[in-house]
mmCIF file with all atom_site columns, C-alpha atoms in Angstrom:
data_model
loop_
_atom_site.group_PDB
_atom_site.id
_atom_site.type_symbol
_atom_site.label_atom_id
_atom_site.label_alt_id
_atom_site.label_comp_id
_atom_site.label_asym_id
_atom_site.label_entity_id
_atom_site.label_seq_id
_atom_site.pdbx_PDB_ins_code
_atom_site.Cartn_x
_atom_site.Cartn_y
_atom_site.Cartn_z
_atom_site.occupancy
_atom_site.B_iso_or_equiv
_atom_site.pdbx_formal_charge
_atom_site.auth_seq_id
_atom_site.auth_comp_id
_atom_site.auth_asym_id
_atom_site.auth_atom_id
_atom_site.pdbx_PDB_model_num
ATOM 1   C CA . UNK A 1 1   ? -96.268  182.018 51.944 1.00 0.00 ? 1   UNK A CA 1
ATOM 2   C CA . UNK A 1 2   ? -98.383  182.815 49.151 1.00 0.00 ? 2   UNK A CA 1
ATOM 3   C CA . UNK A 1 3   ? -99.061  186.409 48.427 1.00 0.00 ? 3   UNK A CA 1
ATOM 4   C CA . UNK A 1 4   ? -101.693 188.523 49.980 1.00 0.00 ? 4   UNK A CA 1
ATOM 5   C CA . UNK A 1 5   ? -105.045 189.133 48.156 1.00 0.00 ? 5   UNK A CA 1
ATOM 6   C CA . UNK A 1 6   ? -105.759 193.003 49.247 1.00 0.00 ? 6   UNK A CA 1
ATOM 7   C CA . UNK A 1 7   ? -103.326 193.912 52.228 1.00 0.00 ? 7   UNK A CA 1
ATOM 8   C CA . UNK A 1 8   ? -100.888 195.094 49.245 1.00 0.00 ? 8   UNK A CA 1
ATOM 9   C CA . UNK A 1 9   ? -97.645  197.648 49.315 1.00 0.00 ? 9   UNK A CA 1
ATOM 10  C CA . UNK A 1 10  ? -100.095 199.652 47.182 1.00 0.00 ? 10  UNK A CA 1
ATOM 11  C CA . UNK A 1 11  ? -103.250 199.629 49.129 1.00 0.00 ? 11  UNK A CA 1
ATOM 12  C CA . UNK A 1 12  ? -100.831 200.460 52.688 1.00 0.00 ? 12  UNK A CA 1
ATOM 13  C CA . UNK A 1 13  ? -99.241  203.851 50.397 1.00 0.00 ? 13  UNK A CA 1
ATOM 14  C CA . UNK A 1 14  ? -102.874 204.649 49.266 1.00 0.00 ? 14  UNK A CA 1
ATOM 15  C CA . UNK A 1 15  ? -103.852 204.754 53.430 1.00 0.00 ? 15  UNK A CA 1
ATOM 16  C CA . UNK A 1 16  ? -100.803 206.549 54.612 1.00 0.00 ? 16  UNK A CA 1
ATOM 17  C CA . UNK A 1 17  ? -101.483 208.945 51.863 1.00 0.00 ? 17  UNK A CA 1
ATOM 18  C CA . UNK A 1 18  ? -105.333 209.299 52.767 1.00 0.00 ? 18  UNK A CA 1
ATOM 19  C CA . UNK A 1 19  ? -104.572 209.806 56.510 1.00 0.00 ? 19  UNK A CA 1
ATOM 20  C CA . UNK A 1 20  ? -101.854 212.555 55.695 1.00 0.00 ? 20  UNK A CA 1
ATOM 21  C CA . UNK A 1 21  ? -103.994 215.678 56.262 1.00 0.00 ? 21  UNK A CA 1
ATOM 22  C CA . UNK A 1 22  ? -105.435 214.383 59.777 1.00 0.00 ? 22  UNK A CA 1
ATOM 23  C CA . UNK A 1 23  ? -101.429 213.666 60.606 1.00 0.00 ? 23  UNK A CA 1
ATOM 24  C CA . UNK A 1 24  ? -100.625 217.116 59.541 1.00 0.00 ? 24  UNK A CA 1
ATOM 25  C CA . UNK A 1 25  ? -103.034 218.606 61.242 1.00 0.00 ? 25  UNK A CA 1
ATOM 26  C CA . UNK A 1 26  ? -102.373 217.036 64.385 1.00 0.00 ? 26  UNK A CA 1
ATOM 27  C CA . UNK A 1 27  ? -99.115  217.986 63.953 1.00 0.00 ? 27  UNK A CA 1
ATOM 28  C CA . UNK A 1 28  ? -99.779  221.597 63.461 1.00 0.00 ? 28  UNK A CA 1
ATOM 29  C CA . UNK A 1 29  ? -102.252 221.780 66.560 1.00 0.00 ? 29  UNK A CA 1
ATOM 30  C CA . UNK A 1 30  ? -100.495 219.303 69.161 1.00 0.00 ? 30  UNK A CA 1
ATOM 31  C CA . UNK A 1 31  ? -97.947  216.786 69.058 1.00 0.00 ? 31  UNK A CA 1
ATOM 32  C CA . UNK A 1 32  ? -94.388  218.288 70.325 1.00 0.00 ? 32  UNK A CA 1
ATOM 33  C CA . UNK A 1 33  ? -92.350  217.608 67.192 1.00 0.00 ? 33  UNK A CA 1
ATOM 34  C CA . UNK A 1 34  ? -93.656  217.431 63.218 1.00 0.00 ? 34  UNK A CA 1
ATOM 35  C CA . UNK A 1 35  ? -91.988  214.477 61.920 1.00 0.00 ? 35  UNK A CA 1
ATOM 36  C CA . UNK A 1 36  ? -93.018  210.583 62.982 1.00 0.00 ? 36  UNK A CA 1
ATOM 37  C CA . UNK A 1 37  ? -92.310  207.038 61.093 1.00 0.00 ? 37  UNK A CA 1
ATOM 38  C CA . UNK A 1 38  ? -94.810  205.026 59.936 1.00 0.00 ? 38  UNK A CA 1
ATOM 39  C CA . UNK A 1 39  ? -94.422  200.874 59.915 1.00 0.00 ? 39  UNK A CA 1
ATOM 40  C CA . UNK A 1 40  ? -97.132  198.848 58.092 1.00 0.00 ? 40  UNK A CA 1
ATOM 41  C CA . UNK A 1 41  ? -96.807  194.994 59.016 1.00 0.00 ? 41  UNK A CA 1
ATOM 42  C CA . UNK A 1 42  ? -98.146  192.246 56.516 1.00 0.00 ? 42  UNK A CA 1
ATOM 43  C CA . UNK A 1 43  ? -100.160 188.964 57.192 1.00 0.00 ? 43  UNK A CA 1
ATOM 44  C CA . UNK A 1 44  ? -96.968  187.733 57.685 1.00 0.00 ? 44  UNK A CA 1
ATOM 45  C CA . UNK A 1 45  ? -95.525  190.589 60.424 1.00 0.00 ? 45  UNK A CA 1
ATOM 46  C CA . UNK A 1 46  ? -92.733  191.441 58.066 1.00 0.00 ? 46  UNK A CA 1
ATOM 47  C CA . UNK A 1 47  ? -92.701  195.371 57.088 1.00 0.00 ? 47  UNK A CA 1
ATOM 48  C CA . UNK A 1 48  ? -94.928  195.821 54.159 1.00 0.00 ? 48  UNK A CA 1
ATOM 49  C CA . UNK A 1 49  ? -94.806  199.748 53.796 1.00 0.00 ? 49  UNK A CA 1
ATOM 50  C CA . UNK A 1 50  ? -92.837  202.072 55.804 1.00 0.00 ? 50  UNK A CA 1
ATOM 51  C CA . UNK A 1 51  ? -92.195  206.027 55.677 1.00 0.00 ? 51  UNK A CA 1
ATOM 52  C CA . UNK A 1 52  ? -91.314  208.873 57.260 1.00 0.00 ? 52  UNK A CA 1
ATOM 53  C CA . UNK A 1 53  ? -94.526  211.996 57.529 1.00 0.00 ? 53  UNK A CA 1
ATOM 54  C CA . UNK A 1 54  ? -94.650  215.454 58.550 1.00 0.00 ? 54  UNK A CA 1
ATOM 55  C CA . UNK A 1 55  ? -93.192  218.885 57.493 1.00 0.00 ? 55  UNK A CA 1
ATOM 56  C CA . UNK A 1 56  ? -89.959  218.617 59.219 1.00 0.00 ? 56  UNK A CA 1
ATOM 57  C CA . UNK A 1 57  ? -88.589  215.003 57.571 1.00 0.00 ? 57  UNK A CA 1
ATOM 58  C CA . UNK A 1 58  ? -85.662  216.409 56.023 1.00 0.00 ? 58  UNK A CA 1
ATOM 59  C CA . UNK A 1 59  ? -84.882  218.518 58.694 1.00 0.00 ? 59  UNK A CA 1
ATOM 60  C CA . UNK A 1 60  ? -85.407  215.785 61.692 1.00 0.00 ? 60  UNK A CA 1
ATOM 61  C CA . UNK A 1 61  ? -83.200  213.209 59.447 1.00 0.00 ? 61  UNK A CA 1
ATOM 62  C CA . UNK A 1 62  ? -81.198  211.823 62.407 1.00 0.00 ? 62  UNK A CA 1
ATOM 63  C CA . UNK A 1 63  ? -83.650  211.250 65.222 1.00 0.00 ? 63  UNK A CA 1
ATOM 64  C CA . UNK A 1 64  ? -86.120  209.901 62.440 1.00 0.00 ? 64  UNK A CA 1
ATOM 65  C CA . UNK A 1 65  ? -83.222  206.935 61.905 1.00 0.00 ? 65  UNK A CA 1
ATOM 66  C CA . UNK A 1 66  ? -83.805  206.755 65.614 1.00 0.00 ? 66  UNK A CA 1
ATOM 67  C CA . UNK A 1 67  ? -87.568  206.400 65.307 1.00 0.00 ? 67  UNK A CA 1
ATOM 68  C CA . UNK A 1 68  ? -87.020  204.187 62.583 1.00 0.00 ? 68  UNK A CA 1
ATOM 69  C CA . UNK A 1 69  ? -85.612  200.876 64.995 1.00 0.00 ? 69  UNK A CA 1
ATOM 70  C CA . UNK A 1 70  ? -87.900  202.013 67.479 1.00 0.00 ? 70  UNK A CA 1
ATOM 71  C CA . UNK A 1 71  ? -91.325  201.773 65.467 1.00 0.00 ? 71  UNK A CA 1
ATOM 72  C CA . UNK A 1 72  ? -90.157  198.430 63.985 1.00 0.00 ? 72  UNK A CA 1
ATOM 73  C CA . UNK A 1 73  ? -89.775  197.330 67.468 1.00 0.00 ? 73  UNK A CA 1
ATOM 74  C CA . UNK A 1 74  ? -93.362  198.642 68.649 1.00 0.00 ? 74  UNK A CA 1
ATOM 75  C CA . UNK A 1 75  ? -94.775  196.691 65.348 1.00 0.00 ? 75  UNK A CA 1
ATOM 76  C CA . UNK A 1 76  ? -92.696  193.208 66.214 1.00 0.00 ? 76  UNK A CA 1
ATOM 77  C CA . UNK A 1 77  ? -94.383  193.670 69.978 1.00 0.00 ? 77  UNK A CA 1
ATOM 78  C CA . UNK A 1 78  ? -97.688  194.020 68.560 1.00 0.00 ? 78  UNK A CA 1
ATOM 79  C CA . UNK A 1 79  ? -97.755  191.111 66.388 1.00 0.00 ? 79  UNK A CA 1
ATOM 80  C CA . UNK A 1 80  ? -95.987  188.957 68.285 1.00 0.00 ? 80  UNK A CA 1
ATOM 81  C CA . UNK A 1 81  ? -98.079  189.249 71.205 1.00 0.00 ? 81  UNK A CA 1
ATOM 82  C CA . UNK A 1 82  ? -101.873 190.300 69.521 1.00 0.00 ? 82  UNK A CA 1
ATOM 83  C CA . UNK A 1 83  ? -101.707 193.385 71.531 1.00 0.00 ? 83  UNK A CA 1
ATOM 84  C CA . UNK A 1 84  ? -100.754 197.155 71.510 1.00 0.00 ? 84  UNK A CA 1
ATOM 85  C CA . UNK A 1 85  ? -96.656  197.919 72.543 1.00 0.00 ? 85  UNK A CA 1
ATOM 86  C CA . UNK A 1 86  ? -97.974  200.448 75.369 1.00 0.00 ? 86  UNK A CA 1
ATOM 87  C CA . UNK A 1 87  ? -100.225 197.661 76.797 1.00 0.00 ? 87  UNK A CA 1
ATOM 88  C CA . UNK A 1 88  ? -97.843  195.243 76.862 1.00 0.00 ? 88  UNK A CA 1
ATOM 89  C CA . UNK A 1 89  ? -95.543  197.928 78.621 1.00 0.00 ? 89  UNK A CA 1
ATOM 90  C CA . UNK A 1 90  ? -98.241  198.878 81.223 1.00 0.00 ? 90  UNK A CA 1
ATOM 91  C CA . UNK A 1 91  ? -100.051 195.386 81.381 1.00 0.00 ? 91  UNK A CA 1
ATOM 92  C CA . UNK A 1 92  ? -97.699  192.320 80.717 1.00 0.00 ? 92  UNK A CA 1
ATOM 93  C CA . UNK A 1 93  ? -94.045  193.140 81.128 1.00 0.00 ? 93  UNK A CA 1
ATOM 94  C CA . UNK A 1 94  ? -93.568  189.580 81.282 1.00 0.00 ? 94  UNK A CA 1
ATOM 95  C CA . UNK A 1 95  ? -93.752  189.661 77.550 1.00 0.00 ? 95  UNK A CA 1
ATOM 96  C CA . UNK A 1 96  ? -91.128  191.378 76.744 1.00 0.00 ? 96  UNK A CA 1
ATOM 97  C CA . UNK A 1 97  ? -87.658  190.755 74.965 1.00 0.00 ? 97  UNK A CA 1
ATOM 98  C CA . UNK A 1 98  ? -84.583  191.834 75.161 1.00 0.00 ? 98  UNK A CA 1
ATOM 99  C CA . UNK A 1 99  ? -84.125  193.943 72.250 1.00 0.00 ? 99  UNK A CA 1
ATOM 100 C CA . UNK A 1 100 ? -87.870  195.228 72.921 1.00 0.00 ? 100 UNK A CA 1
ATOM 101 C CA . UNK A 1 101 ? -88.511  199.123 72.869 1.00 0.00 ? 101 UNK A CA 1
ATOM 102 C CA . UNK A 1 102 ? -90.162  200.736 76.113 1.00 0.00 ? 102 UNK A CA 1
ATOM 103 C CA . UNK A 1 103 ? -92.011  203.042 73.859 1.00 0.00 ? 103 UNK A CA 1
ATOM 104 C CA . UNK A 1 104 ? -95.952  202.741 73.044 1.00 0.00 ? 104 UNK A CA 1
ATOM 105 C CA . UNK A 1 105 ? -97.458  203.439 69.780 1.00 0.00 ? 105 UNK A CA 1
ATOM 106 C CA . UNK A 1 106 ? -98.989  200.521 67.780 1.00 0.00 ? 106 UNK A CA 1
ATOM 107 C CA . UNK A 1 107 ? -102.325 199.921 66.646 1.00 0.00 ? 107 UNK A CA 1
ATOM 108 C CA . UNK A 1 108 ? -104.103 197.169 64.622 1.00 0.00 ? 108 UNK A CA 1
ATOM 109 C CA . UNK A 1 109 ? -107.858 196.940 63.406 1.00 0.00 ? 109 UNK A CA 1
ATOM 110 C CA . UNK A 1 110 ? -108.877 193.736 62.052 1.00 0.00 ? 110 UNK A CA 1
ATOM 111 C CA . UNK A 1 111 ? -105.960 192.397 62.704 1.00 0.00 ? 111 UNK A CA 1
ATOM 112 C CA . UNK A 1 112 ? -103.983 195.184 60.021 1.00 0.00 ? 112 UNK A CA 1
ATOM 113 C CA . UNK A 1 113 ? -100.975 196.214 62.166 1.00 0.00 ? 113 UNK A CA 1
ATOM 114 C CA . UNK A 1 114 ? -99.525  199.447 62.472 1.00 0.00 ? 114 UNK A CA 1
ATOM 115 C CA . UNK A 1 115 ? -96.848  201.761 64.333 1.00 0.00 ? 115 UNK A CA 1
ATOM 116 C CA . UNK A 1 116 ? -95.751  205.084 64.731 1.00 0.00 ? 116 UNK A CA 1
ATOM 117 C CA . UNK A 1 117 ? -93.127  206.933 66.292 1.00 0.00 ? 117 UNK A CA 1
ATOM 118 C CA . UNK A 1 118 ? -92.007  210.387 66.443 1.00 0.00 ? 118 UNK A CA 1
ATOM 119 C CA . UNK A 1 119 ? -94.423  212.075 68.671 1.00 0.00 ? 119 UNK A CA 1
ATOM 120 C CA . UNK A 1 120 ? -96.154  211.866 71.670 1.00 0.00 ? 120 UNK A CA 1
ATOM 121 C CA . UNK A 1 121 ? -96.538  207.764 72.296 1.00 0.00 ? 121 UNK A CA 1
ATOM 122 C CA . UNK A 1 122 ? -100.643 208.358 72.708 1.00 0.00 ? 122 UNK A CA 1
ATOM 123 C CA . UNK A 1 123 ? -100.745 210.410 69.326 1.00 0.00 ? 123 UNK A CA 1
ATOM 124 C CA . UNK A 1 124 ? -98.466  207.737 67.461 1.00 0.00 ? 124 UNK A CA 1
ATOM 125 C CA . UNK A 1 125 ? -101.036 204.777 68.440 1.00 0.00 ? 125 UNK A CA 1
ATOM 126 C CA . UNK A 1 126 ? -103.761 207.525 67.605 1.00 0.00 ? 126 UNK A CA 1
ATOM 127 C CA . UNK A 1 127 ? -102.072 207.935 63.768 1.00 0.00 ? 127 UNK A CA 1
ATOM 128 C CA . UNK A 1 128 ? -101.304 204.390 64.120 1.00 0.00 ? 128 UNK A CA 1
ATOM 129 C CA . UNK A 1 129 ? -105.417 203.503 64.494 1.00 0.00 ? 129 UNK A CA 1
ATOM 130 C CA . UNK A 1 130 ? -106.318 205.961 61.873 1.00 0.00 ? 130 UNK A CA 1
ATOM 131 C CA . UNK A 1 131 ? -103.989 204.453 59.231 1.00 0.00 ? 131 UNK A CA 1
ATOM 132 C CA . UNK A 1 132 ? -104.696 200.642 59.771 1.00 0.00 ? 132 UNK A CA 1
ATOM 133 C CA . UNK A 1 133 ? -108.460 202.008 59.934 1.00 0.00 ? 133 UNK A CA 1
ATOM 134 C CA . UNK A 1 134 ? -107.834 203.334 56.672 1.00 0.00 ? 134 UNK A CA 1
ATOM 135 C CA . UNK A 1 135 ? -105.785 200.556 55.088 1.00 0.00 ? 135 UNK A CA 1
ATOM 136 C CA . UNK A 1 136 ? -108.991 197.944 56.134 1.00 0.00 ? 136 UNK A CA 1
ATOM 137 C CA . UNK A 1 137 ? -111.579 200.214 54.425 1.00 0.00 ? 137 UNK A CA 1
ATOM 138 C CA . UNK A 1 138 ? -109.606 199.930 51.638 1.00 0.00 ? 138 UNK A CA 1
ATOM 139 C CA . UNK A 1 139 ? -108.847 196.311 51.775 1.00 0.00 ? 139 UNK A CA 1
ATOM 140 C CA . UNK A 1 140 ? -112.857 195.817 52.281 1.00 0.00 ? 140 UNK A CA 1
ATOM 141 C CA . UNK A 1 141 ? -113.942 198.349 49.373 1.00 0.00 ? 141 UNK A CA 1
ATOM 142 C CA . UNK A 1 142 ? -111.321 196.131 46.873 1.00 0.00 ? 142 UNK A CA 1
ATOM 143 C CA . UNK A 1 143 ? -112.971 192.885 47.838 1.00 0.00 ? 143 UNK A CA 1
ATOM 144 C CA . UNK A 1 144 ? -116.853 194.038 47.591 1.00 0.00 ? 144 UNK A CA 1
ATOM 145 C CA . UNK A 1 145 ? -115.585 195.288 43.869 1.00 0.00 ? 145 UNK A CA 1
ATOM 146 C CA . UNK A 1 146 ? -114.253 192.633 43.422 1.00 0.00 ? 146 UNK A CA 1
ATOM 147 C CA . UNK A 1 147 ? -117.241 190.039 44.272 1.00 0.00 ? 147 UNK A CA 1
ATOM 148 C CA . UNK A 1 148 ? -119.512 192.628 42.547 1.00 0.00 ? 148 UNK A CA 1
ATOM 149 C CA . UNK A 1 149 ? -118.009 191.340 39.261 1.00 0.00 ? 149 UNK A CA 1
ATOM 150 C CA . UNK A 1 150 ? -119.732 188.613 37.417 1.00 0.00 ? 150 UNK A CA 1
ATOM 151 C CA . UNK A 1 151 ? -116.748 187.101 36.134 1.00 0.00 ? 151 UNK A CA 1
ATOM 152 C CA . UNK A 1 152 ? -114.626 185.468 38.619 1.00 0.00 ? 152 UNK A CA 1
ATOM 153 C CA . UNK A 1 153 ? -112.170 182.392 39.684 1.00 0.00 ? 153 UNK A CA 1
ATOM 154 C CA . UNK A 1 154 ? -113.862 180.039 42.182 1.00 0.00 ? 154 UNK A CA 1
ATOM 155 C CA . UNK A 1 155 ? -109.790 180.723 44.220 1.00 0.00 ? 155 UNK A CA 1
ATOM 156 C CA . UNK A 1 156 ? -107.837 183.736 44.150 1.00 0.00 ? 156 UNK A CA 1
ATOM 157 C CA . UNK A 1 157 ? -105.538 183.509 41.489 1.00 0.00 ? 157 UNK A CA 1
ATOM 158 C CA . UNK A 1 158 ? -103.256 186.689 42.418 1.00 0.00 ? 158 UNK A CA 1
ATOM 159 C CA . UNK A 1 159 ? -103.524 190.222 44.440 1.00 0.00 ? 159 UNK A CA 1
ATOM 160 C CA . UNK A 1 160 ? -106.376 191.808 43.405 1.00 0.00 ? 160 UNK A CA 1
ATOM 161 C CA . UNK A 1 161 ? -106.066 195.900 42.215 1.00 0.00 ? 161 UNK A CA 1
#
């Protein structure tokens, strides 16, 4: 599969990093624990960025590795079947594999998917939303730059920056 144009490693970093201080805060003012994993799927619903957020990382090493498999599998659910992993919990059980976590907490906008585990299942598909939000914004705001420039190939050639 040829390489993606904007939905770069780069560009998911530059979101995670951008939705940081509304995760922190909603750490500080409601979810039940301050550490959550963060999985950002590409076009081709392999990981493309992943990372661990919140002021207790270090200290919540162990059940992070936990929330590790457990946001992978909420990300595999949501591409495989178009639709969040607490949905397809509450709505179509029938879609579910072996293997599958029972957990919500995925989110995609335009079709950029993204999970989260580590806190409450709502608030992970809430930081979820935010980051894919984000990550599209960005994706968007590379391409207008891009076709702003008077100088360029007819076919993408590579990623663009």
């Amino acid at each position: 599969m040829p390489d993606p144009v904007y939905l770069t490693k780069a560009r998911a970093e530059q979101a995670i990093e951008l939705a940081q201080p509304t995760i922190l805060n909603l750490m500080q003012a409601v979810t039940n624990r301050k550490a959550l994993h963060i999985v950002i799927l590409g076009v081709d619903g392999e990981i493309l960025h992943e990372q661990s957020v919140g002021p207790d990382v270090q200290a919540d090493r162990q059940r992070l590795a936990l929330c590790t498999e457990i946001v992978r599998s909420k990300a595999r659910i949501h591409f495989r079947t178009g639709r969040p992993a607490a949905e397809i919990q509450a709505r179509r059980p029938h879609a579910l594999l072996v293997g599958d976590t029972l957990w919500g907490g995925s989110a995609s906008h335009e079709g950029i998917i993204v999970g989260a585990s580590g806190v409450q299942s709502y608030f992970d598909e809430s930081i979820s939303a935010t980051v894919a939000a984000i990550l599209w914004g960005l994706c968007v705001h590379a391409q207008a730059a891009h076709m702003a420039k008077a100088e360029k190939p007819s076919i993408y050639e590579s990623p663009v920056n």
